[in-house]
Amino acid sequence: FAQAGERQWGRLMQDDANDAVKARVAAGRAELSRICIVGGGYGGDSAVEAAATTPGLYRCAAAWSAPSDLVAWLRWERKEDAVGREDHLRSVGDPDADGEALAQASPIAHAGDFPVPLLLVHGGQDDVVPVEQSRALAAALKKAGKEVLLIEFDDEGHADFSETHTKAMFTAIADLLGRTIGAPTP
């Protein structure tokens, strides 16, 4: 199963996430007008990509510590992280050999098409996914006239935030959910 997902970021793995949401709606277990997608790391990349490329399925998205430009991220990682490099080259792709597919699977490639509000949260000391990934996506979305909020925690690393920052992040997510889908239904 894990091997079937290799080099499928933004493609088959994304289809699986979207298909699961559609199945919940079809089964009456979710309301189409009240779905947001949220995640961190790979889950954040998936959340942003899903919201950008599946119009009408999601009402908002939130992501923390997420790559948004897979080619730039993998090239950065290749210089910075010898241990994670081989794993990501196998599981995500090689920016040289797979550059075109990775670029198309990157959320930043869809900034102009982004249909819903987006919250990005990132640690300034992240040594797995550099904060520049969220900064670049936020800038591209703003340039395209899209709604985006970027929250940076200067002294935090990769998704292992302090209790204070974790609360701040989830408060911002709750605010986004409140604005876009409202209070939970019984």
mmCIF file of C-alpha atoms in Angstrom:
data_model
loop_
_atom_site.group_PDB
_atom_site.id
_atom_site.type_symbol
_atom_site.label_atom_id
_atom_site.label_comp_id
_atom_site.label_asym_id
_atom_site.label_seq_id
_atom_site.Cartn_x
_atom_site.Cartn_y
_atom_site.Cartn_z
ATOM 1 C CA PHE A 1 0.000 0.000 0.000
ATOM 2 C CA ALA A 2 2.801 2.400 0.917
ATOM 3 C CA GLN A 3 4.606 1.642 -2.336
ATOM 4 C CA ALA A 4 1.453 2.431 -4.332
ATOM 5 C CA GLY A 5 1.680 5.968 -2.955
ATOM 6 C CA GLU A 6 5.275 6.537 -3.962
ATOM 7 C CA ARG A 7 5.633 9.568 -6.236
ATOM 8 C CA GLN A 8 1.879 10.145 -6.055
ATOM 9 C CA TRP A 9 1.747 13.369 -4.000
ATOM 10 C CA GLY A 10 -0.909 15.558 -5.593
ATOM 11 C CA ARG A 11 -2.068 12.667 -7.781
ATOM 12 C CA LEU A 12 -3.363 9.222 -6.677
ATOM 13 C CA MET A 13 -2.824 9.971 -2.983
ATOM 14 C CA GLN A 14 -4.831 13.153 -3.435
ATOM 15 C CA ASP A 15 -7.572 11.273 -5.266
ATOM 16 C CA ASP A 16 -7.827 8.884 -2.305
ATOM 17 C CA ALA A 17 -8.398 11.751 0.150
ATOM 18 C CA ASN A 18 -10.985 13.428 -2.067
ATOM 19 C CA ASP A 19 -12.746 10.125 -2.802
ATOM 20 C CA ALA A 20 -13.030 9.429 0.928
ATOM 21 C CA VAL A 21 -14.710 12.810 1.461
ATOM 22 C CA LYS A 22 -17.071 12.228 -1.459
ATOM 23 C CA ALA A 23 -17.989 8.797 -0.074
ATOM 24 C CA ARG A 24 -18.860 10.351 3.311
ATOM 25 C CA VAL A 25 -21.093 12.900 1.576
ATOM 26 C CA ALA A 26 -22.756 10.203 -0.559
ATOM 27 C CA ALA A 27 -23.427 8.115 2.558
ATOM 28 C CA GLY A 28 -25.030 11.086 4.299
ATOM 29 C CA ARG A 29 -22.223 11.235 6.882
ATOM 30 C CA ALA A 30 -21.044 14.731 5.883
ATOM 31 C CA GLU A 31 -22.685 17.864 4.539
ATOM 32 C CA LEU A 32 -21.114 19.053 1.295
ATOM 33 C CA SER A 33 -21.584 22.699 2.297
ATOM 34 C CA ARG A 34 -19.700 22.178 5.585
ATOM 35 C CA ILE A 35 -16.401 20.512 4.700
ATOM 36 C CA CYS A 36 -12.982 22.001 5.351
ATOM 37 C CA ILE A 37 -9.679 20.186 5.031
ATOM 38 C CA VAL A 38 -6.902 20.532 7.595
ATOM 39 C CA GLY A 39 -3.487 18.915 7.997
ATOM 40 C CA GLY A 40 0.192 19.270 8.824
ATOM 41 C CA GLY A 41 3.345 18.283 6.956
ATOM 42 C CA TYR A 42 2.280 15.971 4.113
ATOM 43 C CA GLY A 43 -1.293 16.338 5.381
ATOM 44 C CA GLY A 44 -0.947 20.102 5.002
ATOM 45 C CA ASP A 45 0.304 19.765 1.450
ATOM 46 C CA SER A 46 -2.626 17.457 0.757
ATOM 47 C CA ALA A 47 -5.107 19.860 2.381
ATOM 48 C CA VAL A 48 -3.927 22.804 0.311
ATOM 49 C CA GLU A 49 -3.751 20.789 -2.911
ATOM 50 C CA ALA A 50 -7.214 19.280 -2.352
ATOM 51 C CA ALA A 51 -8.844 22.639 -1.721
ATOM 52 C CA ALA A 52 -7.106 24.209 -4.717
ATOM 53 C CA THR A 53 -7.864 21.498 -7.250
ATOM 54 C CA THR A 54 -11.270 20.198 -6.172
ATOM 55 C CA PRO A 55 -13.628 23.166 -6.538
ATOM 56 C CA GLY A 56 -16.885 22.789 -4.674
ATOM 57 C CA LEU A 57 -15.734 20.028 -2.340
ATOM 58 C CA TYR A 58 -14.129 22.105 0.418
ATOM 59 C CA ARG A 59 -15.133 25.434 2.001
ATOM 60 C CA CYS A 60 -11.730 26.211 3.543
ATOM 61 C CA ALA A 61 -8.309 24.750 4.172
ATOM 62 C CA ALA A 62 -5.697 25.003 6.894
ATOM 63 C CA ALA A 63 -2.160 23.673 6.830
ATOM 64 C CA TRP A 64 0.830 23.765 9.111
ATOM 65 C CA SER A 65 4.461 22.972 8.335
ATOM 66 C CA ALA A 66 3.456 22.070 4.783
ATOM 67 C CA PRO A 67 5.463 22.052 1.570
ATOM 68 C CA SER A 68 3.823 24.061 -1.193
ATOM 69 C CA ASP A 69 6.456 23.947 -3.952
ATOM 70 C CA LEU A 70 7.635 20.345 -4.136
ATOM 71 C CA VAL A 71 10.515 21.047 -6.538
ATOM 72 C CA ALA A 72 11.944 23.884 -4.425
ATOM 73 C CA TRP A 73 11.409 21.887 -1.217
ATOM 74 C CA LEU A 74 13.160 18.786 -2.522
ATOM 75 C CA ARG A 75 16.036 20.838 -3.922
ATOM 76 C CA TRP A 76 16.409 22.598 -0.563
ATOM 77 C CA GLU A 77 16.234 19.294 1.257
ATOM 78 C CA ARG A 78 18.856 17.762 -0.999
ATOM 79 C CA LYS A 79 21.294 20.410 0.181
ATOM 80 C CA GLU A 80 20.269 20.385 3.839
ATOM 81 C CA ASP A 81 19.225 16.880 4.887
ATOM 82 C CA ALA A 82 21.206 13.856 3.780
ATOM 83 C CA VAL A 83 19.090 11.422 5.851
ATOM 84 C CA GLY A 84 15.594 12.509 4.729
ATOM 85 C CA ARG A 85 16.716 13.144 1.177
ATOM 86 C CA GLU A 86 16.710 9.508 0.049
ATOM 87 C CA ASP A 87 13.326 8.818 1.645
ATOM 88 C CA HIS A 88 11.744 11.847 -0.005
ATOM 89 C CA LEU A 89 13.360 11.161 -3.380
ATOM 90 C CA ARG A 90 11.721 7.712 -3.268
ATOM 91 C CA SER A 91 8.371 8.706 -1.807
ATOM 92 C CA VAL A 92 7.807 12.180 -3.299
ATOM 93 C CA GLY A 93 10.041 12.240 -6.362
ATOM 94 C CA ASP A 94 13.298 13.531 -7.771
ATOM 95 C CA PRO A 95 13.142 17.233 -8.648
ATOM 96 C CA ASP A 96 15.418 16.662 -11.631
ATOM 97 C CA ALA A 97 13.837 13.510 -13.091
ATOM 98 C CA ASP A 98 10.248 14.270 -12.042
ATOM 99 C CA GLY A 99 10.348 18.074 -12.039
ATOM 100 C CA GLU A 100 7.402 18.705 -14.356
ATOM 101 C CA ALA A 101 5.060 16.314 -12.526
ATOM 102 C CA LEU A 102 6.175 17.638 -9.129
ATOM 103 C CA ALA A 103 5.633 21.230 -10.229
ATOM 104 C CA GLN A 104 2.096 20.415 -11.369
ATOM 105 C CA ALA A 105 1.379 18.545 -8.111
ATOM 106 C CA SER A 106 2.536 21.536 -6.046
ATOM 107 C CA PRO A 107 -0.107 23.715 -4.390
ATOM 108 C CA ILE A 108 1.739 26.872 -5.447
ATOM 109 C CA ALA A 109 1.041 25.978 -9.097
ATOM 110 C CA HIS A 110 -2.671 26.397 -8.379
ATOM 111 C CA ALA A 111 -2.549 29.677 -6.449
ATOM 112 C CA GLY A 112 -4.575 31.521 -9.076
ATOM 113 C CA ASP A 113 -7.314 28.903 -8.961
ATOM 114 C CA PHE A 114 -7.630 28.682 -5.186
ATOM 115 C CA PRO A 115 -11.367 28.983 -4.455
ATOM 116 C CA VAL A 116 -11.533 29.041 -0.629
ATOM 117 C CA PRO A 117 -9.944 30.799 2.367
ATOM 118 C CA LEU A 118 -6.631 29.318 3.499
ATOM 119 C CA LEU A 119 -4.812 29.422 6.830
ATOM 120 C CA LEU A 120 -1.094 28.640 6.831
ATOM 121 C CA VAL A 121 0.924 28.109 10.023
ATOM 122 C CA HIS A 122 4.671 27.572 10.042
ATOM 123 C CA GLY A 123 7.605 27.536 12.448
ATOM 124 C CA GLY A 124 10.427 29.894 11.576
ATOM 125 C CA GLN A 125 13.018 27.315 12.634
ATOM 126 C CA ASP A 126 11.506 24.404 10.673
ATOM 127 C CA ASP A 127 14.360 22.212 9.450
ATOM 128 C CA VAL A 128 12.123 19.731 7.598
ATOM 129 C CA VAL A 129 10.023 22.125 5.487
ATOM 130 C CA PRO A 130 11.464 25.645 5.455
ATOM 131 C CA VAL A 131 9.131 28.503 6.346
ATOM 132 C CA GLU A 132 9.825 29.952 2.888
ATOM 133 C CA GLN A 133 7.427 27.333 1.529
ATOM 134 C CA SER A 134 4.467 28.929 3.333
ATOM 135 C CA ARG A 135 5.744 32.451 2.668
ATOM 136 C CA ALA A 136 5.945 31.768 -1.068
ATOM 137 C CA LEU A 137 2.456 30.257 -1.204
ATOM 138 C CA ALA A 138 0.967 33.121 0.828
ATOM 139 C CA ALA A 139 2.622 35.656 -1.490
ATOM 140 C CA ALA A 140 1.362 33.854 -4.608
ATOM 141 C CA LEU A 141 -2.176 33.679 -3.218
ATOM 142 C CA LYS A 142 -2.160 37.360 -2.234
ATOM 143 C CA LYS A 143 -0.873 38.305 -5.679
ATOM 144 C CA ALA A 144 -3.769 36.315 -7.178
ATOM 145 C CA GLY A 145 -6.245 38.146 -4.915
ATOM 146 C CA LYS A 146 -7.042 35.065 -2.831
ATOM 147 C CA GLU A 147 -7.870 34.966 0.888
ATOM 148 C CA VAL A 148 -4.919 33.701 2.934
ATOM 149 C CA LEU A 149 -3.607 34.181 6.456
ATOM 150 C CA LEU A 150 -0.047 33.159 7.325
ATOM 151 C CA ILE A 151 0.881 32.774 10.991
ATOM 152 C CA GLU A 152 4.568 32.300 11.761
ATOM 153 C CA PHE A 153 5.982 31.188 15.070
ATOM 154 C CA ASP A 154 9.556 32.450 14.829
ATOM 155 C CA ASP A 155 11.015 30.161 17.499
ATOM 156 C CA GLU A 156 9.266 26.922 16.486
ATOM 157 C CA GLY A 157 10.435 23.975 14.405
ATOM 158 C CA HIS A 158 8.540 21.418 12.336
ATOM 159 C CA ALA A 159 5.015 20.984 13.720
ATOM 160 C CA ASP A 160 6.164 20.322 17.284
ATOM 161 C CA PHE A 161 4.825 23.601 18.635
ATOM 162 C CA SER A 162 4.742 24.720 22.240
ATOM 163 C CA GLU A 163 1.442 24.504 24.075
ATOM 164 C CA THR A 164 0.915 28.253 23.678
ATOM 165 C CA HIS A 165 1.495 28.141 19.923
ATOM 166 C CA THR A 166 -0.555 24.966 19.497
ATOM 167 C CA LYS A 167 -3.484 26.676 21.207
ATOM 168 C CA ALA A 168 -3.007 29.761 19.022
ATOM 169 C CA MET A 169 -2.964 27.600 15.900
ATOM 170 C CA PHE A 170 -6.118 25.700 16.828
ATOM 171 C CA THR A 171 -7.846 28.927 17.818
ATOM 172 C CA ALA A 172 -7.062 30.314 14.345
ATOM 173 C CA ILE A 173 -8.372 27.091 12.768
ATOM 174 C CA ALA A 174 -11.549 27.315 14.864
ATOM 175 C CA ASP A 175 -12.009 30.934 13.750
ATOM 176 C CA LEU A 176 -11.607 29.875 10.109
ATOM 177 C CA LEU A 177 -14.128 27.070 10.542
ATOM 178 C CA GLY A 178 -16.558 29.406 12.276
ATOM 179 C CA ARG A 179 -16.354 31.916 9.421
ATOM 180 C CA THR A 180 -16.669 29.369 6.632
ATOM 181 C CA ILE A 181 -18.879 26.513 7.817
ATOM 182 C CA GLY A 182 -20.359 27.748 11.088
ATOM 183 C CA ALA A 183 -21.043 25.899 14.298
ATOM 184 C CA PRO A 184 -21.336 22.108 14.352
ATOM 185 C CA THR A 185 -24.761 20.633 13.774
ATOM 186 C CA PRO A 186 -26.122 18.098 16.275
#
